[in-house]
């Protein structure tokens, strides 16, 4: 038998059938559902008189529209409310397990899945959401789908797919202090470009990826979609198994032993061939800050806003000019001279307990700078929030002048009331700095939780490694 | 799904790369639980000078005269020329819904984001991947000629300029078949119910913890 990549193995194990032209029917083990991309799928099912194929494969949670304050008073925006209520009704009607808005387990779908053990190694995991790539951190094949495909999975538990190509991204060296998985993800996208992974499934490997915690691997895989890849994944090791053990949806007893045995094979065979390889030496990666309106527009904290006149590709040059105009930045400005108005710590990229610990450690006993209009921490789930409160992290944030909110997507995409006003600048731990993403006219700089916390304290971007006097 | 066979349509050029789904249809419109009605809000933040909200009457909103879709000469366009990585960002199928609702039936770009590309085919919208150099030529011709049109023939897999040689394009055979015949994926898959059940039986033995 020839050597296989991790992706090859999971793909082969889920193939229901394959046509001569290479179009395959792939079985889906786990389907995660949220309120934004599912209503039309349930509607389609109902319209065609079709039934749900397998109830237990689905888990639903509202996250995009939920308010992060005064949740007991319900959702004031009527349109958002209808969407969340529609999810409740659909789950009730089709018999799907849901953690509804007031459930303590509610949170961002990509944080809730792994937290519950609903994401397991070797699974195929899909969700009507591009950041489903997050779940690849468990050695799962996980990718986002559109609403038609959500309906397809509900009705058939399968998807029609063609196999992507294999890419390995090796992150070698040693991660410098103060540099996180988020910085690695941004550095990779900066070098590879937002279309660099198009057509591929990426396996992250190398000494740095091995050294990352499972949560760090989730942050890394989360941003694979920003590199254009279908999915990102990391081989299973003891850390993965330890993380999964004992969670509500995880197997127990004999099945656990059987599963662990099977998971031992969830890595690429030595000698497996990748269609593309990309290597990043982490040793000289600095904390990253995006300056533009695409995640590839990123520079190290010691860097400057680039000059479009130095770009030779005319399409890129015009994109840079548009981005600088939108971001209201001058070429040559030092990144440390950029001052955010708001700071957002949260999202499915960086809303887990380790992220909050990292940010709180930077905050310490300091205060949010006077020029920061709002600094908010939005835990990724109710359970993350509870854990953080048990550790006293909420006290650190509140003491410094941060707001401590209820879990949800919040200002990652501003579908609820949390948003930037036109012209406002934000240091954000989320994953997208697109125009208008955090509110129309809002300007986003993507950073790690530690860097966001440091910017909140200093009032401008600052190298978190310096122990700068400002912080 | 509506069939796609041939189309002779006006071309509109959108000359920027990394056009993301947030730009195609901003998030406030994603709150709808319907599949239709997104056309008036396609590219909302670029197309209008004010801030759009769902349920609003769009007919008296101030248009941004600079935005390409608002130029008279591109009125009624059905073919969109675009740049690299079109449709990147979120998985929202609202993006192809908005494009289709507006009247766009074909998008030609050097590269597309993966999920968006998939979503197009499910909605009778044909995304065509075209070499940069060829595309540059089409951008140029569109700029030079008022009312520039292209004839897109899916069966023949060609794009024909009014006075030029047909340009060939690639398309996945399965997707082509579905588009040409307006086939619905779910019905196709449900023809294989026995295969799915057999797979599940086998998997339950091999990996019972997945069920
Ligand atoms: S946190 Fe942001 S990126 Fe993640 S699922 Fe929510 S909206 Fe999407």
XYZ file of C-alpha atoms and ligand atoms in Angstrom:
690
model
C 0.000 0.000 0.000
C 1.386 3.370 -0.887
C 2.084 5.999 1.727
C -0.919 8.256 2.448
C -1.317 11.706 3.831
C -3.624 12.327 6.781
C -6.104 13.893 4.373
C -5.933 10.847 2.059
C -6.706 8.560 4.996
C -9.747 10.466 6.203
C -10.992 10.976 2.668
C -10.729 7.261 1.858
C -12.432 6.266 5.107
C -15.437 8.451 4.254
C -15.932 7.582 0.631
C -19.399 6.190 0.078
C -18.969 5.935 -3.665
C -16.936 7.524 -6.423
C -17.830 8.122 -10.060
C -15.420 7.614 -12.904
C -14.909 11.342 -13.268
C -13.641 11.559 -9.685
C -16.797 13.034 -8.182
C -17.215 11.362 -4.805
C -19.979 10.994 -2.292
C -18.412 11.650 1.105
C -20.033 10.701 4.406
C -20.279 13.410 7.061
C -19.905 12.385 10.701
C -20.674 15.681 12.385
C -22.801 18.569 11.211
C -22.725 21.750 13.270
C -25.549 24.207 12.718
C -25.989 27.895 13.517
C -28.789 30.353 12.899
C -27.497 32.336 9.903
C -26.880 29.743 7.209
C -29.476 27.127 8.166
C -33.002 28.601 7.903
C -33.199 28.300 4.129
C -31.831 24.746 4.325
C -34.507 23.626 6.768
C -37.021 25.489 4.620
C -35.835 23.593 1.542
C -36.145 20.292 3.355
C -39.675 21.091 4.410
C -40.634 22.294 0.947
C -39.428 19.093 -0.696
C -41.049 16.968 2.012
C -37.694 15.418 2.895
C -36.708 14.016 6.271
C -33.577 14.543 8.307
C -31.181 11.656 7.631
C -29.579 11.243 11.071
C -30.544 13.388 14.027
C -27.596 12.480 16.247
C -25.037 13.745 13.729
C -26.256 17.315 14.225
C -25.568 19.826 16.958
C -26.912 23.375 16.822
C -26.115 26.611 18.612
C -27.009 30.253 17.891
C -23.948 32.490 17.955
C -23.807 35.204 15.272
C -26.871 37.233 16.310
C -26.924 36.792 20.058
C -26.481 39.845 22.270
C -23.499 39.915 24.630
C -25.254 41.938 27.326
C -28.582 41.622 29.151
C -29.339 38.353 27.484
C -32.169 37.619 29.883
C -34.064 40.482 28.236
C -34.045 38.703 24.873
C -32.885 40.047 21.508
C -34.069 43.578 20.835
C -33.400 43.623 17.070
C -36.533 41.943 15.681
C -34.796 40.576 12.570
C -32.041 38.940 14.617
C -34.605 37.613 17.032
C -36.591 35.935 14.276
C -33.457 34.245 12.985
C -32.541 32.832 16.392
C -36.129 31.774 17.060
C -36.234 30.108 13.660
C -33.239 27.983 14.667
C -34.975 27.035 17.928
C -38.109 26.040 16.028
C -36.244 24.095 13.361
C -34.262 22.154 15.955
C -37.443 21.393 17.839
C -39.282 20.271 14.712
C -36.465 18.109 13.352
C -35.314 16.788 16.721
C -31.830 18.292 16.657
C -29.950 18.904 19.894
C -29.476 22.625 20.417
C -27.735 24.719 23.064
C -30.104 27.651 22.913
C -29.220 31.205 23.809
C -29.745 30.868 27.549
C -28.069 27.461 27.872
C -24.790 27.727 29.824
C -23.114 25.679 27.076
C -24.037 28.175 24.341
C -21.166 29.826 22.484
C -19.480 30.167 19.113
C -20.113 26.986 17.167
C -16.398 26.333 16.544
C -15.604 26.651 20.218
C -18.597 24.646 21.404
C -17.975 21.641 19.092
C -14.506 20.768 20.415
C -15.408 21.766 23.972
C -18.227 19.215 23.977
C -16.181 16.483 22.316
C -18.573 16.729 19.390
C -15.480 17.122 17.224
C -13.365 13.979 17.340
C -10.207 12.873 15.558
C -10.725 11.293 12.163
C -14.203 12.716 11.715
C -15.550 14.617 8.771
C -17.008 17.797 10.261
C -18.983 20.384 8.323
C -20.892 23.542 9.175
C -22.420 26.339 7.153
C -19.531 28.533 8.162
C -16.112 29.021 6.622
C -14.217 28.792 9.920
C -15.183 25.164 10.283
C -11.535 24.655 9.357
C -10.894 25.165 13.110
C -11.863 21.560 13.863
C -9.001 20.253 11.731
C -6.807 20.774 14.795
C -8.082 17.377 15.988
C -6.918 15.447 12.957
C -10.403 15.789 11.499
C -11.350 16.802 7.975
C -13.422 19.907 8.611
C -14.637 22.496 6.150
C -17.276 25.138 5.629
C -20.218 24.694 3.289
C -22.971 26.861 1.828
C -26.653 26.621 2.633
C -27.459 24.285 -0.301
C -24.872 21.898 1.086
C -26.261 22.288 4.607
C -29.556 21.091 3.166
C -27.747 18.294 1.346
C -26.149 17.074 4.584
C -29.410 17.311 6.503
C -31.134 15.226 3.834
C -28.427 12.682 2.990
C -25.615 12.883 5.602
C -23.303 13.141 2.591
C -21.719 15.709 0.316
C -20.736 15.548 -3.327
C -17.079 16.465 -3.435
C -13.950 16.288 -5.487
C -10.739 15.634 -3.716
C -8.477 18.602 -3.121
C -4.727 18.506 -3.458
C -2.406 17.931 -0.503
C -0.215 20.706 0.862
C 2.060 20.500 3.864
C 2.974 23.641 5.747
C 5.899 22.987 8.051
C 6.509 25.468 10.814
C 10.026 24.774 12.013
C 12.316 26.248 14.618
C 11.193 27.462 18.004
C 8.357 29.835 18.701
C 9.836 32.990 20.245
C 8.371 34.227 23.538
C 5.341 36.418 22.974
C 4.700 34.985 19.515
C 1.539 32.899 19.263
C -0.309 30.573 16.911
C -2.206 33.641 15.671
C 1.039 35.323 14.630
C 2.139 32.160 12.862
C -1.180 32.020 11.005
C -0.890 35.663 9.936
C 2.760 35.245 8.944
C 1.865 32.246 6.765
C -1.011 34.111 5.081
C 1.215 37.158 4.596
C 3.737 35.047 2.741
C 1.397 32.661 0.941
C -1.343 35.143 0.064
C -5.063 34.758 0.590
C -5.356 32.568 -2.501
C -2.150 30.622 -1.804
C -4.025 27.604 -0.499
C -6.801 27.537 -3.097
C -7.452 23.972 -4.229
C -5.598 22.426 -1.301
C -6.139 20.837 2.049
C -3.281 21.941 4.264
C -1.644 19.787 6.889
C 0.279 21.828 9.437
C 3.361 20.034 10.687
C 6.825 20.696 12.032
C 8.320 21.229 15.466
C 6.377 24.394 16.236
C 3.008 22.870 15.371
C 3.853 19.849 17.523
C 4.743 22.162 20.389
C 1.487 24.129 20.157
C -1.341 23.327 22.535
C -4.514 21.946 21.001
C -6.087 25.382 21.411
C -3.166 26.990 19.575
C -3.641 24.461 16.781
C -7.298 25.462 16.626
C -6.321 29.128 16.133
C -3.954 28.098 13.375
C -6.435 25.819 11.580
C -9.158 28.437 12.060
C -7.302 30.832 9.785
C -6.553 28.273 7.059
C -9.623 29.519 5.244
C -8.001 32.960 5.092
C -5.246 31.345 3.027
C -7.910 30.052 0.622
C -7.521 26.361 1.512
C -10.486 24.025 1.815
C -9.336 22.774 5.199
C -6.409 22.772 7.579
C -5.429 19.880 9.764
C -2.911 18.669 12.328
C -1.965 15.050 13.045
C -3.275 13.441 16.217
C -0.868 13.110 19.131
C -1.158 12.558 22.876
C -2.224 16.199 23.379
C -5.189 15.695 21.085
C -6.258 12.557 22.900
C -5.870 14.167 26.336
C -7.955 17.134 25.200
C -10.783 14.977 23.901
C -10.989 12.576 26.826
C -13.896 12.926 29.219
C -15.897 15.446 27.207
C -19.670 14.997 27.032
C -19.797 13.661 23.442
C -16.525 11.715 23.631
C -16.602 7.917 23.649
C -16.192 6.077 26.962
C -15.106 2.660 28.220
C -14.472 0.065 25.505
C -15.319 2.454 22.726
C -12.767 4.921 24.044
C -10.036 2.291 23.953
C -11.085 1.260 20.476
C -11.128 4.872 19.299
C -7.694 5.681 20.733
C -6.298 2.667 18.954
C -7.817 3.812 15.652
C -6.641 7.406 16.135
C -3.024 6.271 16.375
C -3.068 6.064 12.580
C -4.186 9.687 12.090
C -0.977 11.136 10.748
C 0.642 11.239 7.325
C 2.714 8.157 6.566
C 6.409 8.741 6.190
C 7.072 9.032 2.503
C 3.588 10.399 1.768
C 3.733 12.766 -1.179
C 2.347 16.297 -0.969
C 1.474 18.281 -4.075
C 2.954 21.383 -2.493
C 5.166 22.165 0.472
C 5.635 25.422 2.313
C 8.108 26.019 5.093
C 8.101 28.772 7.672
C 10.909 29.235 10.121
C 9.204 30.517 13.240
C 12.392 31.627 14.925
C 12.350 35.022 13.255
C 8.604 35.601 13.287
C 7.534 38.648 15.290
C 4.076 39.472 16.604
C 1.994 40.428 13.544
C -0.388 43.311 12.869
C -2.507 43.692 9.727
C -2.521 47.149 8.159
C -4.995 46.628 5.287
C -8.323 45.104 4.337
C -7.216 41.563 3.604
C -5.462 39.231 6.073
C -2.480 39.000 3.716
C -1.851 42.711 4.267
C 0.203 42.106 7.361
C 3.515 43.298 8.803
C 5.548 42.566 11.934
C 5.102 44.903 14.884
C 8.526 46.426 14.194
C 7.433 47.181 10.631
C 5.907 50.069 8.757
C 2.804 50.485 6.639
C 4.045 49.588 3.131
C 4.237 51.945 0.175
C 2.128 51.002 -2.883
C 4.589 52.829 -5.112
C 7.077 50.078 -4.368
C 4.676 47.399 -5.629
C 5.210 46.433 -9.268
C 2.026 44.382 -9.852
C -0.610 46.914 -10.890
C -3.617 44.974 -9.532
C -1.873 44.605 -6.157
C -0.823 48.216 -6.190
C -4.354 49.421 -6.706
C -5.610 47.072 -3.973
C -2.999 48.527 -1.608
C -4.036 52.071 -2.434
C -7.693 51.282 -1.846
C -6.815 49.592 1.434
C -4.693 52.491 2.688
C -7.437 54.888 1.762
C -10.059 52.829 3.573
C -7.805 52.358 6.606
C -6.810 56.031 6.606
C -3.121 55.186 6.846
C -0.055 56.786 5.287
C 2.685 54.630 3.759
C 5.729 54.538 6.009
C 3.819 54.948 9.271
C 5.397 52.839 12.011
C 2.944 50.203 13.227
C 3.617 51.219 16.831
C 2.289 54.694 15.995
C -1.147 53.385 15.053
C -3.762 54.048 17.730
C -6.898 51.941 17.964
C -10.174 53.377 19.284
C -11.544 50.016 20.345
C -10.161 46.659 21.346
C -11.970 43.367 20.780
C -10.784 40.135 22.364
C -12.840 37.129 21.328
C -14.082 35.176 18.246
C -13.602 31.570 17.164
C -9.956 32.370 16.453
C -9.075 33.634 19.912
C -12.005 33.252 22.299
C -10.783 30.194 24.215
C -9.522 30.001 27.777
C -5.826 30.064 26.846
C -6.419 33.207 24.793
C -8.079 34.920 27.724
C -5.285 33.821 30.066
C -2.721 35.179 27.634
C -4.501 38.533 27.409
C -5.071 38.755 31.164
C -1.384 38.068 31.821
C -0.496 41.105 29.718
C -3.130 43.276 31.400
C -2.018 42.451 34.923
C -2.689 45.439 37.152
C -2.598 48.015 34.356
C -5.426 50.205 33.124
C -6.900 50.590 29.660
C -5.460 53.757 28.083
C -7.596 56.896 28.076
C -7.819 57.088 24.271
C -9.442 53.649 24.038
C -13.210 54.178 23.843
C -14.137 50.565 24.409
C -12.153 47.473 25.264
C -14.199 44.300 25.413
C -13.593 40.661 26.158
C -16.135 38.235 24.738
C -15.502 34.644 25.836
C -16.067 32.068 23.110
C -18.578 30.046 25.092
C -20.489 29.984 28.341
C -18.119 27.322 29.652
C -15.057 29.384 28.721
C -16.635 32.292 30.549
C -17.272 30.214 33.638
C -13.749 28.806 33.628
C -12.274 32.308 33.272
C -14.368 33.541 36.188
C -13.210 30.624 38.331
C -9.653 31.698 37.577
C -10.428 35.332 38.358
C -9.636 36.564 34.851
C -12.860 38.568 34.729
C -11.634 40.568 37.735
C -8.390 41.407 35.964
C -10.211 42.605 32.851
C -12.918 44.484 34.706
C -10.349 46.048 37.028
C -8.434 47.376 34.032
C -11.524 48.872 32.435
C -12.442 46.142 29.946
C -16.040 45.073 29.503
C -16.714 41.417 30.273
C -19.452 40.111 27.998
C -21.589 37.061 27.309
C -20.403 34.586 24.631
C -21.024 34.895 20.894
C -19.497 36.092 17.638
C -20.033 39.691 18.689
C -17.777 42.250 17.046
C -16.014 39.658 14.896
C -18.702 40.404 12.327
C -21.027 42.832 14.058
C -24.314 41.126 13.314
C -25.477 41.926 16.821
C -25.262 45.318 18.499
C -21.463 45.157 19.018
C -19.852 47.110 16.213
C -17.468 49.825 15.148
C -18.794 53.216 14.162
C -17.665 54.590 10.775
C -13.998 55.570 10.921
C -13.259 53.777 14.176
C -10.110 51.694 14.383
C -10.000 48.388 16.216
C -7.329 46.039 17.509
C -9.123 42.747 17.070
C -8.288 39.114 17.772
C -10.732 37.959 15.089
C -9.798 36.659 11.660
C -11.022 39.096 9.025
C -10.141 42.707 8.399
C -12.425 43.156 5.382
C -14.037 46.521 4.718
C -17.059 46.939 6.939
C -16.571 43.584 8.648
C -16.793 44.996 12.174
C -19.270 47.710 11.251
C -19.664 49.914 8.190
C -16.635 52.149 7.772
C -14.860 50.391 10.664
C -11.118 49.698 10.412
C -9.758 46.408 11.688
C -6.224 45.440 12.669
C -5.871 41.727 13.321
C -3.582 40.734 16.185
C -3.078 38.053 18.837
C -4.853 38.312 22.222
C -1.618 39.375 23.927
C -1.060 42.104 21.336
C -4.662 43.301 21.607
C -4.371 43.511 25.373
C -1.052 45.354 25.089
C -2.582 47.837 22.626
C -5.495 48.445 24.996
C -3.117 49.317 27.823
C -0.646 51.358 25.778
C -3.256 53.108 23.621
C -1.290 52.205 20.495
C 0.183 49.040 19.022
C 3.205 47.917 20.924
C 5.537 44.945 20.892
C 4.239 42.736 23.652
C 7.712 41.225 24.028
C 9.305 44.481 25.114
C 7.640 44.794 28.457
C 7.337 48.380 27.229
C 7.023 50.970 29.977
C 3.669 51.933 28.523
C 2.183 48.552 29.298
C -32.311 24.786 -10.114
C -32.567 26.820 -13.291
C -30.761 25.427 -16.342
C -27.795 27.188 -17.835
C -27.067 26.588 -21.509
C -26.101 29.738 -23.403
C -26.031 33.377 -22.539
C -25.411 36.487 -24.588
C -25.052 39.255 -22.043
C -23.651 42.677 -21.214
C -20.332 42.575 -19.383
C -19.475 44.631 -16.304
C -15.865 44.847 -15.078
C -15.128 44.858 -11.340
C -11.455 45.621 -11.280
C -10.355 44.657 -7.769
C -8.929 41.516 -6.239
C -10.044 39.714 -3.074
C -13.659 40.821 -3.362
C -15.054 39.159 -0.246
C -18.525 37.924 0.558
C -18.938 40.682 3.163
C -18.594 43.155 0.282
C -20.900 41.158 -1.985
C -23.631 41.137 0.634
C -23.042 42.822 4.005
C -23.939 40.923 7.147
C -27.045 42.861 8.142
C -28.844 41.283 5.178
C -27.906 37.789 6.351
C -30.539 38.043 9.020
C -33.180 37.160 6.467
C -34.570 33.641 6.612
C -35.470 33.772 2.890
C -33.467 32.850 -0.205
C -34.573 35.739 -2.385
C -34.728 39.509 -2.307
C -30.978 40.141 -1.889
C -30.416 41.728 -5.335
C -31.072 45.357 -4.340
C -28.412 44.991 -1.625
C -25.729 43.363 -3.758
C -22.456 45.253 -3.021
C -24.529 47.475 -0.735
C -21.659 49.413 0.875
C -20.072 50.232 -2.485
C -23.268 50.797 -4.377
C -25.027 53.276 -2.086
C -23.746 56.303 -0.255
C -25.796 55.675 2.882
C -25.989 52.736 5.233
C -28.426 50.002 4.218
C -30.600 47.991 6.531
C -32.814 45.018 5.757
C -36.426 45.762 4.951
C -35.657 49.270 3.728
C -37.004 50.723 0.479
C -33.867 50.865 -1.663
C -35.376 52.819 -4.552
C -34.762 56.256 -3.070
C -31.354 55.604 -1.521
C -28.460 57.742 -2.833
C -26.395 55.779 -5.347
C -22.621 55.999 -5.430
C -22.033 57.325 -8.971
C -18.482 55.983 -8.960
C -19.387 52.363 -8.387
C -19.204 50.421 -11.619
C -22.609 48.758 -11.347
C -24.182 52.215 -11.222
C -22.746 53.336 -14.566
C -25.514 53.530 -17.152
C -23.509 51.684 -19.758
C -23.486 48.536 -17.618
C -27.194 48.571 -16.942
C -28.657 45.079 -17.195
C -25.246 43.369 -17.068
C -25.298 39.596 -16.683
C -21.610 38.805 -16.917
C -19.186 39.997 -14.248
C -15.449 40.256 -14.890
C -13.494 40.018 -11.676
C -10.006 39.602 -10.284
C -8.162 37.080 -8.126
C -9.780 35.289 -5.219
C -13.299 36.488 -5.939
C -15.806 35.498 -3.246
C -13.299 34.976 -0.459
C -14.376 35.066 3.154
C -17.484 33.608 4.635
C -19.460 30.633 3.360
C -22.666 32.666 3.050
C -24.689 31.448 0.080
C -26.395 34.816 0.320
C -23.524 36.043 -1.902
C -24.489 33.981 -4.980
C -28.168 34.541 -4.126
C -27.605 38.298 -4.274
C -25.676 38.074 -7.544
C -28.339 35.888 -9.153
C -31.133 38.038 -7.791
C -29.457 41.081 -9.328
C -29.229 39.324 -12.701
C -25.619 38.120 -12.859
C -25.372 34.700 -14.486
C -21.655 34.336 -15.226
C -18.538 35.468 -13.333
C -15.146 35.337 -15.029
C -12.059 35.631 -12.814
C -8.507 34.284 -12.583
C -9.387 32.505 -9.314
C -12.309 32.043 -6.965
C -12.561 31.200 -3.298
C -13.443 27.555 -2.876
C -16.738 27.685 -0.959
C -18.090 30.539 -3.072
C -17.163 28.640 -6.235
C -19.162 25.617 -5.009
C -22.086 27.751 -3.959
C -22.358 29.322 -7.427
C -23.004 26.010 -9.131
C -25.817 25.215 -6.702
C -27.613 28.357 -7.846
C -27.305 28.237 -11.598
C -24.490 30.788 -11.571
C -21.500 29.860 -13.738
C -18.039 30.807 -12.380
C -15.374 30.626 -15.095
C -11.685 30.511 -14.271
C -9.750 32.406 -16.908
C -6.080 33.075 -17.372
C -4.931 36.506 -16.245
C -3.679 37.576 -19.694
C -6.926 36.656 -21.450
C -8.900 38.349 -18.744
C -6.821 41.516 -19.072
C -7.862 41.589 -22.727
C -11.531 41.268 -21.807
C -11.221 44.059 -19.227
C -9.667 46.238 -21.913
C -12.344 45.499 -24.492
C -15.110 46.077 -21.987
C -13.627 49.467 -21.160
C -13.203 50.368 -24.829
C -16.624 49.324 -26.104
C -19.936 50.656 -24.901
C -22.443 47.858 -24.343
C -19.750 45.190 -24.698
C -21.273 41.700 -24.737
C -19.994 38.158 -24.601
C -21.626 34.930 -25.688
C -21.079 32.180 -23.120
C -21.780 28.660 -24.345
C -21.594 26.065 -21.573
C -22.087 23.023 -23.805
C -19.203 24.081 -26.061
C -17.262 25.528 -23.089
C -16.478 28.736 -24.925
C -16.745 32.476 -24.440
C -17.062 34.418 -27.673
C -16.357 38.129 -28.041
C -18.540 39.835 -30.695
C -15.807 39.954 -33.306
C -13.230 37.518 -32.031
C -12.321 33.869 -31.799
C -14.109 31.790 -29.155
C -12.060 31.369 -25.989
C -12.206 27.910 -24.401
C -12.719 27.403 -20.686
C -12.584 24.427 -18.319
C -15.480 23.234 -16.222
C -15.892 20.172 -14.041
C -17.878 17.579 -16.008
C -20.283 16.732 -13.187
C -21.061 20.365 -12.469
C -21.506 21.078 -16.149
C -23.973 18.223 -16.438
C -25.940 19.512 -13.436
C -26.033 23.091 -14.742
C -27.007 22.132 -18.277
C -29.873 20.031 -16.984
C -30.833 22.103 -13.968
C -30.326 19.059 -11.708
C -30.701 19.155 -7.957
C -27.825 17.499 -6.056
C -30.027 16.099 -3.325
C -32.191 14.074 -5.703
C -29.037 12.771 -7.373
C -27.577 11.684 -4.043
C -30.829 10.110 -2.916
C -30.490 7.727 -5.862
C -27.685 6.173 -3.812
C -29.577 5.606 -0.585
C -28.524 1.945 -0.493
C -24.853 2.855 -0.761
C -25.173 5.327 2.090
C -26.921 2.777 4.302
C -24.346 0.110 3.489
C -21.566 2.557 4.358
C -23.212 3.363 7.677
C -23.588 -0.329 8.536
C -19.934 -0.969 7.862
C -18.782 2.129 9.742
C -20.873 1.222 12.786
C -18.795 -1.935 13.085
C -15.448 -0.221 12.475
C -15.993 2.982 14.425
C -19.076 2.689 16.653
C -18.162 5.834 18.601
C -19.112 7.913 15.576
C -22.780 6.975 15.851
S -16.545 34.311 15.598
Fe -16.463 35.383 13.653
S -15.447 34.045 12.238
Fe -16.029 32.841 14.014
S -17.986 31.931 13.458
Fe -18.425 33.834 14.527
S -18.563 35.366 12.920
Fe -17.590 33.602 12.020
